[in-house]
CSV table of C-alpha atoms in Angstrom, one decimal:
chain,number,residue,atom,x,y,z
A,1,MET,CA,-6.4,18.3,16.8
A,2,ASN,CA,-4.5,20.5,14.6
A,3,LEU,CA,-1.6,18.1,12.9
A,4,ARG,CA,-0.9,20.5,9.9
A,5,ALA,CA,2.8,21.5,10.4
A,6,LEU,CA,3.6,17.9,11.8
A,7,VAL,CA,5.3,15.6,9.1
A,8,SER,CA,6.6,12.4,8.8
A,9,VAL,CA,10.1,12.2,6.7
A,10,SER,CA,11.2,9.0,5.1
A,11,GLY,CA,14.3,7.6,6.3
A,12,LYS,CA,14.3,9.7,9.5
A,13,PRO,CA,12.8,8.0,12.6
A,14,GLY,CA,10.1,10.2,14.6
A,15,LEU,CA,8.1,13.1,13.5
A,16,PHE,CA,8.9,16.5,12.6
A,17,LYS,CA,7.4,20.1,12.8
A,18,LEU,CA,7.6,22.1,9.2
A,19,ILE,CA,9.1,25.4,10.4
A,20,GLY,CA,9.6,27.0,7.1
A,21,GLN,CA,11.1,26.8,3.4
A,22,ASN,CA,14.1,28.0,1.4
A,23,LYS,CA,15.5,27.7,-1.8
A,24,SER,CA,16.9,23.9,-1.3
A,25,GLY,CA,13.7,22.8,0.7
A,26,PHE,CA,11.6,22.8,3.4
A,27,ILE,CA,12.9,23.5,7.3
A,28,ILE,CA,12.1,20.7,9.8
A,29,GLU,CA,12.4,20.5,13.7
A,30,SER,CA,12.6,17.2,15.4
A,31,LEU,CA,9.9,17.0,18.0
A,32,ASP,CA,12.1,15.2,20.6
A,33,ASN,CA,14.3,17.4,23.2
A,34,THR,CA,16.9,18.0,21.1
A,35,LYS,CA,14.7,20.4,18.7
A,36,LEU,CA,17.2,19.5,15.9
A,37,LYS,CA,16.6,21.6,12.6
A,38,SER,CA,17.5,20.2,9.4
A,39,ILE,CA,16.7,20.8,5.5
A,40,VAL,CA,14.5,18.3,3.5
A,41,ASN,CA,15.1,18.3,-0.1
A,42,LEU,CA,11.8,17.1,-1.7
A,43,ASN,CA,14.0,16.0,-5.0
A,44,SER,CA,15.7,13.2,-2.8
A,45,THR,CA,13.2,12.6,0.3
A,46,LYS,CA,9.4,12.0,0.8
A,47,MET,CA,7.6,14.2,3.5
A,48,ALA,CA,4.1,13.5,4.3
A,49,THR,CA,1.6,15.7,7.0
A,50,LEU,CA,0.5,13.5,9.3
A,51,GLU,CA,-3.0,15.5,8.2
A,52,ASP,CA,-2.8,13.8,5.2
A,53,ILE,CA,-1.8,10.1,6.2
A,54,THR,CA,-4.5,7.4,5.8
A,55,ILE,CA,-4.5,3.7,6.9
A,56,TYR,CA,-5.6,0.9,4.6
A,57,GLY,CA,-9.1,0.1,5.3
A,58,GLU,CA,-11.5,-2.7,3.7
A,59,GLU,CA,-14.1,-0.4,2.5
A,60,GLU,CA,-12.3,3.0,2.1
A,61,GLU,CA,-9.2,4.4,4.0
A,62,ILE,CA,-9.1,5.6,7.5
A,63,ARG,CA,-7.7,9.0,8.1
A,64,LEU,CA,-4.8,8.9,10.8
A,65,ILE,CA,-6.1,11.9,12.6
A,66,ASP,CA,-9.4,9.7,13.2
A,67,ILE,CA,-7.3,6.6,14.5
A,68,LEU,CA,-5.3,9.1,16.9
A,69,GLU,CA,-8.6,10.6,18.2
A,70,ASN,CA,-9.6,7.1,19.1
A,71,ILE,CA,-6.5,6.4,20.6
A,72,LYS,CA,-6.8,9.3,22.7
A,73,ALA,CA,-10.1,8.3,24.0
A,74,SER,CA,-9.0,5.1,24.9
A,75,GLU,CA,-5.7,6.9,27.0
A,76,SER,CA,-6.1,4.1,29.5
A,77,ASN,CA,-5.1,0.9,27.7
A,78,ILE,CA,-2.6,1.9,25.2
A,79,PRO,CA,0.2,-0.7,24.6
A,80,ASP,CA,3.4,-0.3,24.4
A,81,ALA,CA,4.7,0.2,20.8
A,82,LYS,CA,7.2,-2.8,21.6
A,83,ALA,CA,4.2,-5.3,22.6
A,84,ASP,CA,3.4,-8.6,20.8
A,85,SER,CA,1.9,-8.4,17.7
A,86,ASN,CA,-1.5,-9.8,18.8
A,87,THR,CA,-1.8,-7.1,21.7
A,88,LEU,CA,-1.0,-4.5,19.4
A,89,ARG,CA,-3.4,-6.0,16.4
A,90,ASN,CA,-6.1,-6.3,19.1
A,91,PHE,CA,-5.7,-2.8,20.2
A,92,PHE,CA,-5.7,-1.5,16.7
A,93,ARG,CA,-9.0,-3.4,15.7
A,94,GLU,CA,-10.5,-1.2,18.6
A,95,VAL,CA,-9.1,2.3,17.4
A,96,ALA,CA,-9.1,1.9,13.8
A,97,PRO,CA,-12.3,-0.7,13.2
A,98,GLY,CA,-12.3,-1.7,9.5
A,99,HIS,CA,-8.8,-1.5,8.6
A,100,ASP,CA,-7.3,-4.0,6.2
A,101,GLU,CA,-5.4,-6.7,8.5
A,102,GLU,CA,-3.6,-7.7,5.6
A,103,ARG,CA,-2.2,-4.5,4.2
A,104,VAL,CA,-1.8,-3.1,7.6
A,105,TYR,CA,1.3,-4.7,9.2
A,106,THR,CA,2.4,-4.8,13.0
A,107,SER,CA,5.4,-2.3,12.0
A,108,ASP,CA,2.7,0.2,10.8
A,109,ILE,CA,0.6,-0.2,14.3
A,110,LYS,CA,4.0,0.2,16.1
A,111,LYS,CA,4.9,3.6,14.2
A,112,VAL,CA,1.1,5.0,15.0
A,113,ILE,CA,1.5,4.2,18.4
A,114,SER,CA,4.9,5.9,18.7
A,115,TRP,CA,3.6,8.6,17.0
A,116,TYR,CA,0.7,9.2,19.5
A,117,ASN,CA,3.3,9.1,22.4
A,118,ILE,CA,5.4,11.8,20.7
A,119,ILE,CA,2.6,14.2,20.3
A,120,LYS,CA,0.3,13.6,23.0
A,121,GLU,CA,1.9,16.4,24.9
A,122,LEU,CA,2.0,18.9,22.5
A,123,PRO,CA,-0.4,21.6,22.4
A,124,LEU,CA,-1.4,21.1,18.8
A,125,PHE,CA,-2.6,18.0,20.0
A,126,GLU,CA,-5.6,19.8,21.6
A,127,GLU,CA,-6.2,22.8,19.2
A,128,GLU,CA,-8.7,22.6,16.7
A,129,ALA,CA,-7.8,21.9,13.1
A,130,PRO,CA,-7.8,25.2,11.1
A,131,GLU,CA,-10.4,25.2,8.3
A,132,PRO,CA,-9.1,24.2,4.9
A,133,LEU,CA,-7.8,27.2,2.6
A,134,LYS,CA,-10.1,27.7,-0.3
């Protein structure tokens, strides 16, 4: 799974593809059908690549990429992001075993499921991640 160019931007719903950089910030493109491009100034906005996001674990943090792989493997029983909290929590126990249930909120689980639904059709989802730069 190659999620290197996919980012979450604080204050903006959905996911974005990082497509460039200019003097005032990073150029991003929405992953929805509108393909809307905008510029993110890092002085006023936080941005995180999906590759770097982790979920609180009881012993150690769990990488989002690993959770998305587990969701992909259990494709048949993914609940709707609007399902009740017990359904979402039970599902997340399966795909993110060892997550810290006190610090991972239902809203976090909803976000992970909605992100999965956004990226599951993308070619990047099937690509191998490139080797880290040395």
